[in-house]
PDB file of C-alpha atoms in Angstrom:
ATOM      1  CA  MET A   1      -0.037  -0.021   0.034  1.00 44.00           C
ATOM      2  CA  SER A   2       1.362   3.361  -0.921  1.00 49.00           C
ATOM      3  CA  ALA A   3       1.587   6.320   1.715  1.00 57.00           C
ATOM      4  CA  GLU A   4      -1.945   7.559   0.459  1.00 62.00           C
ATOM      5  CA  GLY A   5      -3.843   5.070   2.584  1.00 61.00           C
ATOM      6  CA  SER A   6      -1.800   6.095   5.495  1.00 75.00           C
ATOM      7  CA  LYS A   7      -2.290   9.779   4.865  1.00 79.00           C
ATOM      8  CA  LYS A   8      -5.949   9.436   4.771  1.00 79.00           C
ATOM      9  CA  ALA A   9      -6.072   7.713   8.167  1.00 81.00           C
ATOM     10  CA  ILE A  10      -3.705  10.483   9.536  1.00 86.00           C
ATOM     11  CA  VAL A  11      -5.832  13.350   8.178  1.00 85.00           C
ATOM     12  CA  ALA A  12      -8.928  11.809   9.500  1.00 82.00           C
ATOM     13  CA  ALA A  13      -7.338  11.265  12.967  1.00 82.00           C
ATOM     14  CA  LEU A  14      -5.857  14.839  13.102  1.00 86.00           C
ATOM     15  CA  THR A  15      -9.277  16.361  12.121  1.00 85.00           C
ATOM     16  CA  ALA A  16     -11.263  14.446  14.720  1.00 83.00           C
ATOM     17  CA  ASN A  17      -8.718  14.774  17.541  1.00 82.00           C
ATOM     18  CA  ALA A  18      -8.407  18.616  17.074  1.00 87.00           C
ATOM     19  CA  GLY A  19     -12.201  18.993  17.406  1.00 85.00           C
ATOM     20  CA  ILE A  20     -12.257  16.497  20.285  1.00 83.00           C
ATOM     21  CA  ALA A  21      -9.413  18.380  22.219  1.00 85.00           C
ATOM     22  CA  ILE A  22     -11.322  21.742  22.135  1.00 87.00           C
ATOM     23  CA  ALA A  23     -14.425  20.057  23.344  1.00 84.00           C
ATOM     24  CA  LYS A  24     -12.744  18.397  26.149  1.00 82.00           C
ATOM     25  CA  PHE A  25     -11.101  21.480  27.446  1.00 87.00           C
ATOM     26  CA  VAL A  26     -14.374  23.181  27.272  1.00 85.00           C
ATOM     27  CA  GLY A  27     -15.750  20.317  29.300  1.00 80.00           C
ATOM     28  CA  PHE A  28     -12.959  20.566  31.846  1.00 82.00           C
ATOM     29  CA  ALA A  29     -13.515  24.156  32.242  1.00 83.00           C
ATOM     30  CA  VAL A  30     -17.083  23.769  32.903  1.00 81.00           C
ATOM     31  CA  THR A  31     -16.965  20.541  34.995  1.00 78.00           C
ATOM     32  CA  GLY A  32     -13.543  20.580  36.564  1.00 77.00           C
ATOM     33  CA  SER A  33     -13.322  16.876  35.707  1.00 76.00           C
ATOM     34  CA  SER A  34      -9.730  15.546  35.854  1.00 74.00           C
ATOM     35  CA  SER A  35     -10.739  12.708  33.556  1.00 71.00           C
ATOM     36  CA  MET A  36     -11.705  15.505  31.017  1.00 76.00           C
ATOM     37  CA  LEU A  37      -8.572  17.467  31.585  1.00 80.00           C
ATOM     38  CA  ALA A  38      -6.522  14.130  31.066  1.00 77.00           C
ATOM     39  CA  GLU A  39      -8.555  13.218  28.000  1.00 76.00           C
ATOM     40  CA  GLY A  40      -7.954  16.868  26.610  1.00 81.00           C
ATOM     41  CA  VAL A  41      -4.165  16.680  27.032  1.00 81.00           C
ATOM     42  CA  HIS A  42      -4.274  13.244  25.470  1.00 75.00           C
ATOM     43  CA  SER A  43      -6.241  14.708  22.330  1.00 81.00           C
ATOM     44  CA  VAL A  44      -3.715  17.513  22.114  1.00 84.00           C
ATOM     45  CA  ALA A  45      -1.001  14.951  22.193  1.00 82.00           C
ATOM     46  CA  ASP A  46      -2.777  12.969  19.559  1.00 81.00           C
ATOM     47  CA  THR A  47      -3.273  16.103  17.330  1.00 86.00           C
ATOM     48  CA  ALA A  48       0.395  16.816  17.608  1.00 86.00           C
ATOM     49  CA  ASN A  49       1.186  13.222  16.824  1.00 85.00           C
ATOM     50  CA  GLN A  50      -0.666  13.470  13.434  1.00 87.00           C
ATOM     51  CA  GLY A  51       1.277  16.367  12.562  1.00 90.00           C
ATOM     52  CA  LEU A  52       4.575  14.596  13.095  1.00 89.00           C
ATOM     53  CA  LEU A  53       3.413  11.660  11.197  1.00 89.00           C
ATOM     54  CA  LEU A  54       2.501  13.952   8.130  1.00 90.00           C
ATOM     55  CA  LEU A  55       5.788  15.550   8.591  1.00 91.00           C
ATOM     56  CA  GLY A  56       7.619  12.418   8.542  1.00 90.00           C
ATOM     57  CA  GLN A  57       5.832  11.316   5.160  1.00 88.00           C
ATOM     58  CA  GLN A  58       6.811  14.697   3.662  1.00 90.00           C
ATOM     59  CA  ARG A  59      10.584  14.435   4.644  1.00 91.00           C
ATOM     60  CA  SER A  60      10.699  10.820   3.780  1.00 90.00           C
ATOM     61  CA  ALA A  61       9.826  11.711   0.206  1.00 88.00           C
ATOM     62  CA  ARG A  62      13.048  13.678  -0.205  1.00 90.00           C
ATOM     63  CA  ARG A  63      15.538  12.323  -3.127  1.00 90.00           C
ATOM     64  CA  ALA A  64      18.486  10.349  -2.086  1.00 89.00           C
ATOM     65  CA  ASP A  65      21.754  12.119  -2.135  1.00 90.00           C
ATOM     66  CA  ARG A  66      25.355  11.794  -1.603  1.00 90.00           C
ATOM     67  CA  LEU A  67      25.032  11.719   2.173  1.00 91.00           C
ATOM     68  CA  HIS A  68      22.012   9.507   2.290  1.00 91.00           C
ATOM     69  CA  PRO A  69      22.419   7.213  -1.030  1.00 91.00           C
ATOM     70  CA  PHE A  70      19.524   5.049   0.079  1.00 90.00           C
ATOM     71  CA  GLY A  71      17.126   8.055   0.588  1.00 89.00           C
ATOM     72  CA  TYR A  72      15.240   9.300   3.518  1.00 91.00           C
ATOM     73  CA  GLY A  73      12.524   6.484   3.948  1.00 90.00           C
ATOM     74  CA  ARG A  74      13.276   5.906   7.533  1.00 91.00           C
ATOM     75  CA  ASP A  75      12.184   9.300   8.405  1.00 92.00           C
ATOM     76  CA  ARG A  76       8.782   7.942   8.681  1.00 91.00           C
ATOM     77  CA  TYR A  77      10.107   5.335  11.252  1.00 92.00           C
ATOM     78  CA  PHE A  78      11.836   8.214  13.101  1.00 93.00           C
ATOM     79  CA  TYR A  79       9.039  10.491  13.459  1.00 91.00           C
ATOM     80  CA  SER A  80       6.784   7.639  14.484  1.00 90.00           C
ATOM     81  CA  PHE A  81       9.215   6.799  17.287  1.00 91.00           C
ATOM     82  CA  ILE A  82       8.908  10.346  18.414  1.00 91.00           C
ATOM     83  CA  VAL A  83       5.139   9.991  18.495  1.00 88.00           C
ATOM     84  CA  ALA A  84       5.494   6.906  20.843  1.00 87.00           C
ATOM     85  CA  LEU A  85       7.649   9.032  23.274  1.00 88.00           C
ATOM     86  CA  VAL A  86       5.039  11.916  23.178  1.00 84.00           C
ATOM     87  CA  ILE A  87       2.180   9.679  23.932  1.00 82.00           C
ATOM     88  CA  PHE A  88       4.216   8.361  27.012  1.00 82.00           C
ATOM     89  CA  ALA A  89       5.390  11.566  28.248  1.00 80.00           C
ATOM     90  CA  LEU A  90       2.550  14.009  27.426  1.00 77.00           C
ATOM     91  CA  GLY A  91      -0.346  11.537  27.518  1.00 79.00           C
ATOM     92  CA  SER A  92       0.473   8.785  30.022  1.00 85.00           C
ATOM     93  CA  LEU A  93       2.495  10.552  32.664  1.00 86.00           C
ATOM     94  CA  PHE A  94       0.404  13.489  32.863  1.00 83.00           C
ATOM     95  CA  ALA A  95      -2.753  11.449  33.338  1.00 84.00           C
ATOM     96  CA  LEU A  96      -1.134   9.507  36.093  1.00 89.00           C
ATOM     97  CA  TYR A  97       0.023  12.661  37.658  1.00 87.00           C
ATOM     98  CA  GLU A  98      -3.321  14.335  37.502  1.00 81.00           C
ATOM     99  CA  GLY A  99      -5.331  11.163  38.591  1.00 84.00           C
ATOM    100  CA  VAL A 100      -3.323  10.409  41.581  1.00 89.00           C
ATOM    101  CA  GLU A 101      -3.614  14.023  42.603  1.00 84.00           C
ATOM    102  CA  LYS A 102      -7.311  13.948  42.240  1.00 81.00           C
ATOM    103  CA  ILE A 103      -7.619  10.578  44.444  1.00 85.00           C
ATOM    104  CA  ILE A 104      -5.393  12.181  47.152  1.00 85.00           C
ATOM    105  CA  HIS A 105      -7.421  15.254  47.313  1.00 76.00           C
ATOM    106  CA  ALA A 106     -10.787  13.896  46.289  1.00 70.00           C
ATOM    107  CA  HIS A 107     -12.532  15.756  49.095  1.00 70.00           C
ATOM    108  CA  ASP A 108     -11.257  19.039  47.751  1.00 63.00           C
ATOM    109  CA  HIS A 109     -12.709  18.447  44.171  1.00 58.00           C
ATOM    110  CA  GLY A 110     -16.191  18.036  42.846  1.00 59.00           C
ATOM    111  CA  LEU A 111     -17.748  18.030  39.336  1.00 61.00           C
ATOM    112  CA  GLU A 112     -20.025  21.035  38.205  1.00 67.00           C
ATOM    113  CA  SER A 113     -22.607  20.372  35.471  1.00 71.00           C
ATOM    114  CA  PRO A 114     -21.323  16.623  34.844  1.00 73.00           C
ATOM    115  CA  LEU A 115     -24.004  16.264  32.232  1.00 79.00           C
ATOM    116  CA  VAL A 116     -21.991  18.512  30.064  1.00 80.00           C
ATOM    117  CA  ALA A 117     -19.124  16.167  30.521  1.00 78.00           C
ATOM    118  CA  VAL A 118     -21.206  13.196  29.626  1.00 83.00           C
ATOM    119  CA  VAL A 119     -22.471  14.822  26.367  1.00 85.00           C
ATOM    120  CA  ILE A 120     -19.067  15.873  25.372  1.00 84.00           C
ATOM    121  CA  LEU A 121     -17.589  12.546  25.980  1.00 84.00           C
ATOM    122  CA  LEU A 122     -20.332  10.930  23.875  1.00 87.00           C
ATOM    123  CA  VAL A 123     -19.667  13.191  21.059  1.00 85.00           C
ATOM    124  CA  ALA A 124     -15.902  12.631  21.234  1.00 84.00           C
ATOM    125  CA  ILE A 125     -16.661   8.828  21.076  1.00 87.00           C
ATOM    126  CA  CYS A 126     -18.704   9.277  17.916  1.00 87.00           C
ATOM    127  CA  LEU A 127     -15.753  11.379  16.225  1.00 84.00           C
ATOM    128  CA  GLU A 128     -12.990   8.930  17.377  1.00 83.00           C
ATOM    129  CA  SER A 129     -15.031   6.199  16.121  1.00 88.00           C
ATOM    130  CA  TYR A 130     -14.984   7.850  12.749  1.00 85.00           C
ATOM    131  CA  SER A 131     -11.173   8.137  12.809  1.00 83.00           C
ATOM    132  CA  PHE A 132     -10.818   4.560  14.013  1.00 86.00           C
ATOM    133  CA  ALA A 133     -12.957   3.251  11.112  1.00 86.00           C
ATOM    134  CA  THR A 134     -10.866   5.086   8.608  1.00 83.00           C
ATOM    135  CA  ALA A 135      -7.737   3.705   9.998  1.00 83.00           C
ATOM    136  CA  PHE A 136      -9.379   0.163  10.154  1.00 85.00           C
ATOM    137  CA  ARG A 137     -10.454   0.435   6.344  1.00 84.00           C
ATOM    138  CA  GLU A 138      -7.050   1.568   5.228  1.00 80.00           C
ATOM    139  CA  SER A 139      -5.158  -1.134   7.217  1.00 83.00           C
ATOM    140  CA  ARG A 140      -7.398  -4.207   6.069  1.00 83.00           C
ATOM    141  CA  PRO A 141      -5.564  -4.540   2.660  1.00 81.00           C
ATOM    142  CA  LEU A 142      -2.236  -4.562   4.399  1.00 77.00           C
ATOM    143  CA  LYS A 143      -3.265  -6.933   7.169  1.00 77.00           C
ATOM    144  CA  GLY A 144      -4.393  -9.801   4.869  1.00 76.00           C
ATOM    145  CA  SER A 145      -5.451 -12.703   6.904  1.00 78.00           C
ATOM    146  CA  ALA A 146      -3.169 -12.060   9.877  1.00 79.00           C
ATOM    147  CA  SER A 147      -4.549 -11.149  13.208  1.00 84.00           C
ATOM    148  CA  TRP A 148      -4.529  -7.294  14.120  1.00 85.00           C
ATOM    149  CA  TRP A 149      -1.949  -7.946  16.760  1.00 85.00           C
ATOM    150  CA  ARG A 150       0.229  -9.601  14.283  1.00 85.00           C
ATOM    151  CA  PHE A 151      -0.335  -6.788  11.773  1.00 85.00           C
ATOM    152  CA  ILE A 152       0.819  -4.369  14.486  1.00 86.00           C
ATOM    153  CA  ARG A 153       4.041  -6.361  15.165  1.00 83.00           C
ATOM    154  CA  ASN A 154       5.022  -7.288  11.573  1.00 82.00           C
ATOM    155  CA  SER A 155       3.861  -4.205   9.569  1.00 84.00           C
ATOM    156  CA  ARG A 156       6.680  -2.143   7.964  1.00 85.00           C
ATOM    157  CA  ASN A 157       4.236   0.739   7.598  1.00 84.00           C
ATOM    158  CA  PRO A 158       4.659   2.784  10.890  1.00 85.00           C
ATOM    159  CA  GLU A 159       1.751   5.114  10.513  1.00 84.00           C
ATOM    160  CA  LEU A 160      -1.285   2.667  10.442  1.00 82.00           C
ATOM    161  CA  PRO A 161      -0.331   0.751  13.411  1.00 85.00           C
ATOM    162  CA  VAL A 162       0.310   3.903  15.330  1.00 86.00           C
ATOM    163  CA  VAL A 163      -3.056   5.551  14.449  1.00 85.00           C
ATOM    164  CA  LEU A 164      -4.897   2.131  15.053  1.00 87.00           C
ATOM    165  CA  LEU A 165      -3.358   2.106  18.467  1.00 87.00           C
ATOM    166  CA  GLU A 166      -3.759   5.587  19.123  1.00 83.00           C
ATOM    167  CA  ASP A 167      -7.527   5.561  18.126  1.00 85.00           C
ATOM    168  CA  SER A 168      -8.241   2.327  19.975  1.00 88.00           C
ATOM    169  CA  GLY A 169      -6.625   3.775  23.126  1.00 85.00           C
ATOM    170  CA  ALA A 170      -8.623   7.021  22.660  1.00 83.00           C
ATOM    171  CA  LEU A 171     -11.915   4.985  22.480  1.00 88.00           C
ATOM    172  CA  ILE A 172     -11.194   3.129  25.622  1.00 90.00           C
ATOM    173  CA  GLY A 173      -9.989   6.184  27.269  1.00 85.00           C
ATOM    174  CA  LEU A 174     -13.159   7.952  26.554  1.00 85.00           C
ATOM    175  CA  VAL A 175     -15.065   4.851  27.988  1.00 89.00           C
ATOM    176  CA  LEU A 176     -13.002   5.041  30.979  1.00 89.00           C
ATOM    177  CA  ALA A 177     -13.509   8.811  31.468  1.00 84.00           C
ATOM    178  CA  LEU A 178     -17.217   8.370  30.909  1.00 87.00           C
ATOM    179  CA  GLY A 179     -17.063   5.525  33.673  1.00 89.00           C
ATOM    180  CA  GLY A 180     -15.180   7.895  36.019  1.00 84.00           C
ATOM    181  CA  VAL A 181     -17.688  10.792  35.588  1.00 82.00           C
ATOM    182  CA  GLY A 182     -20.816   8.532  35.704  1.00 86.00           C
ATOM    183  CA  LEU A 183     -19.441   7.009  38.845  1.00 87.00           C
ATOM    184  CA  THR A 184     -18.725  10.369  40.353  1.00 83.00           C
ATOM    185  CA  MET A 185     -22.419  11.490  39.479  1.00 82.00           C
ATOM    186  CA  ALA A 186     -23.795   8.400  40.914  1.00 84.00           C
ATOM    187  CA  THR A 187     -21.742   8.417  44.331  1.00 84.00           C
ATOM    188  CA  GLY A 188     -21.031  11.970  44.679  1.00 80.00           C
ATOM    189  CA  ASP A 189     -17.374  10.933  45.559  1.00 82.00           C
ATOM    190  CA  ALA A 190     -14.744  12.614  43.080  1.00 78.00           C
ATOM    191  CA  ILE A 191     -12.329   9.690  43.695  1.00 87.00           C
ATOM    192  CA  TRP A 192     -13.925   7.822  40.964  1.00 88.00           C
ATOM    193  CA  ASP A 193     -12.922  10.702  38.483  1.00 82.00           C
ATOM    194  CA  GLY A 194      -9.340  10.264  39.698  1.00 85.00           C
ATOM    195  CA  ILE A 195      -9.337   6.492  39.414  1.00 89.00           C
ATOM    196  CA  GLY A 196     -10.693   6.863  35.712  1.00 86.00           C
ATOM    197  CA  THR A 197      -7.937   9.272  35.021  1.00 85.00           C
ATOM    198  CA  VAL A 198      -5.230   6.936  36.414  1.00 90.00           C
ATOM    199  CA  CYS A 199      -6.679   3.977  34.417  1.00 90.00           C
ATOM    200  CA  ILE A 200      -6.435   6.270  31.159  1.00 87.00           C
ATOM    201  CA  GLY A 201      -2.711   6.982  32.143  1.00 88.00           C
ATOM    202  CA  VAL A 202      -1.926   3.287  32.456  1.00 92.00           C
ATOM    203  CA  LEU A 203      -3.683   2.480  29.217  1.00 90.00           C
ATOM    204  CA  LEU A 204      -1.741   5.219  27.399  1.00 87.00           C
ATOM    205  CA  GLY A 205       1.595   4.000  29.043  1.00 90.00           C
ATOM    206  CA  VAL A 206       0.959   0.389  27.687  1.00 91.00           C
ATOM    207  CA  ILE A 207       0.180   1.611  24.133  1.00 89.00           C
ATOM    208  CA  ALA A 208       3.326   4.037  24.179  1.00 89.00           C
ATOM    209  CA  ILE A 209       5.516   1.236  25.366  1.00 91.00           C
ATOM    210  CA  VAL A 210       4.258  -1.108  22.508  1.00 91.00           C
ATOM    211  CA  LEU A 211       4.900   1.519  19.967  1.00 90.00           C
ATOM    212  CA  ILE A 212       8.317   2.434  21.234  1.00 91.00           C
ATOM    213  CA  VAL A 213       9.334  -1.066  21.122  1.00 91.00           C
ATOM    214  CA  GLU A 214       8.076  -1.624  17.536  1.00 91.00           C
ATOM    215  CA  MET A 215       9.102   1.707  16.147  1.00 91.00           C
ATOM    216  CA  LYS A 216      12.753   1.265  17.754  1.00 92.00           C
ATOM    217  CA  SER A 217      12.881  -1.922  15.804  1.00 91.00           C
ATOM    218  CA  LEU A 218      11.919  -0.462  12.502  1.00 90.00           C
ATOM    219  CA  LEU A 219      14.385   2.363  13.106  1.00 90.00           C
ATOM    220  CA  ILE A 220      17.235  -0.003  13.484  1.00 90.00           C
ATOM    221  CA  GLY A 221      16.278  -1.991  10.470  1.00 89.00           C
ATOM    222  CA  GLU A 222      14.021  -4.762   9.865  1.00 91.00           C
ATOM    223  CA  GLY A 223      14.326  -7.356   7.202  1.00 92.00           C
ATOM    224  CA  ALA A 224      11.648  -8.925   5.033  1.00 92.00           C
ATOM    225  CA  THR A 225       8.768 -10.921   6.531  1.00 89.00           C
ATOM    226  CA  GLU A 226       8.714 -14.600   6.449  1.00 89.00           C
ATOM    227  CA  SER A 227       6.328 -14.646   3.516  1.00 89.00           C
ATOM    228  CA  GLU A 228       8.277 -12.079   1.672  1.00 92.00           C
ATOM    229  CA  GLU A 229      11.569 -13.779   2.147  1.00 93.00           C
ATOM    230  CA  ALA A 230      10.075 -17.086   0.969  1.00 93.00           C
ATOM    231  CA  ALA A 231       8.633 -15.241  -2.330  1.00 94.00           C
ATOM    232  CA  ILE A 232      12.082 -13.891  -2.895  1.00 95.00           C
ATOM    233  CA  MET A 233      13.849 -17.157  -2.363  1.00 94.00           C
ATOM    234  CA  THR A 234      11.449 -18.890  -4.958  1.00 92.00           C
ATOM    235  CA  ALA A 235      11.619 -16.017  -7.360  1.00 93.00           C
ATOM    236  CA  LEU A 236      15.515 -16.311  -7.255  1.00 93.00           C
ATOM    237  CA  ALA A 237      16.008 -20.048  -7.502  1.00 89.00           C
ATOM    238  CA  ALA A 238      14.834 -20.634 -11.061  1.00 85.00           C
ATOM    239  CA  ASP A 239      16.026 -20.225 -14.716  1.00 82.00           C
ATOM    240  CA  GLY A 240      19.758 -20.526 -14.476  1.00 83.00           C
ATOM    241  CA  VAL A 241      20.136 -20.203 -10.611  1.00 88.00           C
ATOM    242  CA  ASP A 242      20.930 -23.511  -8.894  1.00 88.00           C
ATOM    243  CA  ARG A 243      20.129 -22.104  -5.509  1.00 89.00           C
ATOM    244  CA  VAL A 244      20.366 -19.181  -3.162  1.00 92.00           C
ATOM    245  CA  ILE A 245      23.639 -19.595  -0.940  1.00 91.00           C
ATOM    246  CA  HIS A 246      22.610 -16.755   1.445  1.00 92.00           C
ATOM    247  CA  ILE A 247      20.361 -13.769   1.443  1.00 94.00           C
ATOM    248  CA  LYS A 248      20.107 -10.500   3.616  1.00 95.00           C
ATOM    249  CA  THR A 249      17.177  -8.123   3.236  1.00 95.00           C
ATOM    250  CA  GLN A 250      16.449  -4.843   4.996  1.00 95.00           C
ATOM    251  CA  TYR A 251      13.573  -2.241   4.719  1.00 94.00           C
ATOM    252  CA  LEU A 252      15.028   1.209   3.927  1.00 92.00           C
ATOM    253  CA  GLY A 253      11.529   2.717   4.180  1.00 90.00           C
ATOM    254  CA  PRO A 254       8.040   1.328   4.342  1.00 88.00           C
ATOM    255  CA  GLU A 255       7.682   0.701   0.751  1.00 87.00           C
ATOM    256  CA  GLU A 256      11.540   0.247  -0.164  1.00 92.00           C
ATOM    257  CA  MET A 257      13.535  -2.990   0.553  1.00 94.00           C
ATOM    258  CA  LEU A 258      17.135  -3.752  -0.035  1.00 96.00           C
ATOM    259  CA  VAL A 259      17.952  -7.435  -1.151  1.00 96.00           C
ATOM    260  CA  ALA A 260      21.374  -8.613  -1.293  1.00 96.00           C
ATOM    261  CA  ALA A 261      21.961 -12.390  -2.142  1.00 94.00           C
ATOM    262  CA  LYS A 262      24.669 -14.766  -3.140  1.00 94.00           C
ATOM    263  CA  ILE A 263      23.414 -17.109  -5.972  1.00 92.00           C
ATOM    264  CA  ALA A 264      24.885 -20.264  -7.144  1.00 91.00           C
ATOM    265  CA  MET A 265      25.131 -20.703 -10.931  1.00 87.00           C
ATOM    266  CA  PRO A 266      26.714 -23.486 -13.131  1.00 85.00           C
ATOM    267  CA  PRO A 267      30.404 -23.238 -13.022  1.00 83.00           C
ATOM    268  CA  ASN A 268      30.735 -23.223 -16.923  1.00 83.00           C
ATOM    269  CA  ALA A 269      28.377 -20.208 -17.315  1.00 81.00           C
ATOM    270  CA  ASP A 270      29.834 -17.409 -19.484  1.00 85.00           C
ATOM    271  CA  LEU A 271      29.714 -13.809 -18.591  1.00 88.00           C
ATOM    272  CA  GLN A 272      26.772 -13.083 -20.898  1.00 90.00           C
ATOM    273  CA  THR A 273      24.615 -15.761 -19.440  1.00 89.00           C
ATOM    274  CA  VAL A 274      25.471 -14.712 -15.964  1.00 90.00           C
ATOM    275  CA  ALA A 275      24.375 -11.079 -16.789  1.00 92.00           C
ATOM    276  CA  HIS A 276      21.093 -12.404 -18.275  1.00 92.00           C
ATOM    277  CA  THR A 277      20.423 -14.728 -15.475  1.00 91.00           C
ATOM    278  CA  ILE A 278      20.887 -11.950 -13.086  1.00 93.00           C
ATOM    279  CA  ASP A 279      18.682  -9.376 -14.889  1.00 93.00           C
ATOM    280  CA  ALA A 280      15.985 -12.101 -15.046  1.00 93.00           C
ATOM    281  CA  ALA A 281      16.250 -12.974 -11.342  1.00 93.00           C
ATOM    282  CA  GLU A 282      15.883  -9.218 -10.362  1.00 94.00           C
ATOM    283  CA  THR A 283      12.727  -8.860 -12.596  1.00 94.00           C
ATOM    284  CA  ARG A 284      11.083 -11.972 -10.983  1.00 95.00           C
ATOM    285  CA  VAL A 285      11.993 -10.597  -7.437  1.00 95.00           C
ATOM    286  CA  ARG A 286      10.368  -7.361  -8.193  1.00 95.00           C
ATOM    287  CA  ALA A 287       7.364  -8.942  -9.609  1.00 94.00           C
ATOM    288  CA  ALA A 288       6.818 -11.192  -6.437  1.00 94.00           C
ATOM    289  CA  VAL A 289       7.689  -8.540  -3.989  1.00 94.00           C
ATOM    290  CA  PRO A 290       7.227  -5.075  -5.141  1.00 93.00           C
ATOM    291  CA  GLN A 291       8.843  -3.416  -2.344  1.00 93.00           C
ATOM    292  CA  ALA A 292      12.277  -5.034  -3.361  1.00 94.00           C
ATOM    293  CA  ARG A 293      13.365  -2.089  -5.314  1.00 93.00           C
ATOM    294  CA  ILE A 294      17.254  -2.207  -4.549  1.00 94.00           C
ATOM    295  CA  ILE A 295      18.618  -5.670  -5.488  1.00 95.00           C
ATOM    296  CA  TYR A 296      22.350  -6.704  -5.370  1.00 95.00           C
ATOM    297  CA  LEU A 297      22.987 -10.241  -6.477  1.00 94.00           C
ATOM    298  CA  GLU A 298      26.440 -11.837  -6.457  1.00 92.00           C
ATOM    299  CA  PRO A 299      27.080 -14.883  -8.744  1.00 91.00           C
ATOM    300  CA  ASP A 300      28.979 -18.023  -7.359  1.00 88.00           C
ATOM    301  CA  ILE A 301      29.503 -21.531  -7.912  1.00 80.00           C
ATOM    302  CA  ASP A 302      27.882 -24.033  -5.597  1.00 70.00           C
ATOM    303  CA  ARG A 303      30.660 -25.376  -3.458  1.00 67.00           C
ATOM    304  CA  SER A 304      28.268 -28.196  -2.344  1.00 64.00           C
ATOM    305  CA  ASP A 305      28.442 -29.698  -5.685  1.00 56.00           C
ATOM    306  CA  PRO A 306      31.609 -31.954  -5.943  1.00 53.00           C
ATOM    307  CA  SER A 307      31.797 -31.495  -9.642  1.00 52.00           C
ATOM    308  CA  ALA A 308      32.168 -27.694  -9.202  1.00 47.00           C
ATOM    309  CA  ARG A 309      35.091 -27.676  -6.771  1.00 46.00           C
ATOM    310  CA  SER A 310      37.717 -27.744  -9.399  1.00 46.00           C
ATOM    311  CA  ALA A 311      36.065 -24.997 -11.528  1.00 47.00           C
ATOM    312  CA  PRO A 312      37.100 -21.458 -11.464  1.00 47.00           C
ATOM    313  CA  LYS A 313      35.048 -18.914  -9.385  1.00 47.00           C
ATOM    314  CA  SER A 314      32.632 -16.840 -11.542  1.00 44.00           C
ATOM    315  CA  GLY A 315      32.341 -13.967  -9.392  1.00 43.00           C
TER     316      GLY A 315
END
């Protein structure tokens, strides 16, 4: 999938979160709910995060140059990693602080016009559901038959897992905030609002840690998935290639993979045959795995073949 699908999901999330953030801060100003304040900060963080993801896509599109001969595709991984840090620092830690403060001083806090908070949270749930549905729809072709957890773990596209987890966390957080406000209304005890806020903080912390781990792995460099590597191996080992001696792959960006392989060829193959075989193998690999855009193949003779041991090395 191109970056267009990711961009649609990001723009939908940015639009929804910006509107939700304003509504939540208005709700906090009217009600004094710490859950509303934590959710407002969460939405501000999410809005900033969508901006960072868009910036990452824009910067990753720069042309390769002498300093970065393989291009800037990993900018998308870098900015997604920053997003995970923002969720942890600005979302989780703030919510935990605010929630603990509310629990400790529950007798000093109360909710004014709690129905306003309930209405705002319900509207926010509707807007967040729209954002989540967009990310869900754009992710399905990329997910295939794998589970959603496996998609998040294995996807080389950073933005869609980020938006999916953000929106999932936002929806669950809104339900937690609604529960905190509702229990405070029912019992008259503001401690429930604080407990709801702490739960939001824990939820955001878990999501942030998952994203930090996954984005760090992508930033360092991940290779092809098992299915992609199997397809590459099958495409290579045909029409003049005896076998693949060894192979290494690495994603240079979400839509660009580097493939380097040593391939065994007949010891008596002449230079023209070798060149034709390599060109044909590269064509087959790109057809099987379109992300494999940069391919380096080194021809060699098969040392496991006794009849080839005395033959001169071809490359």
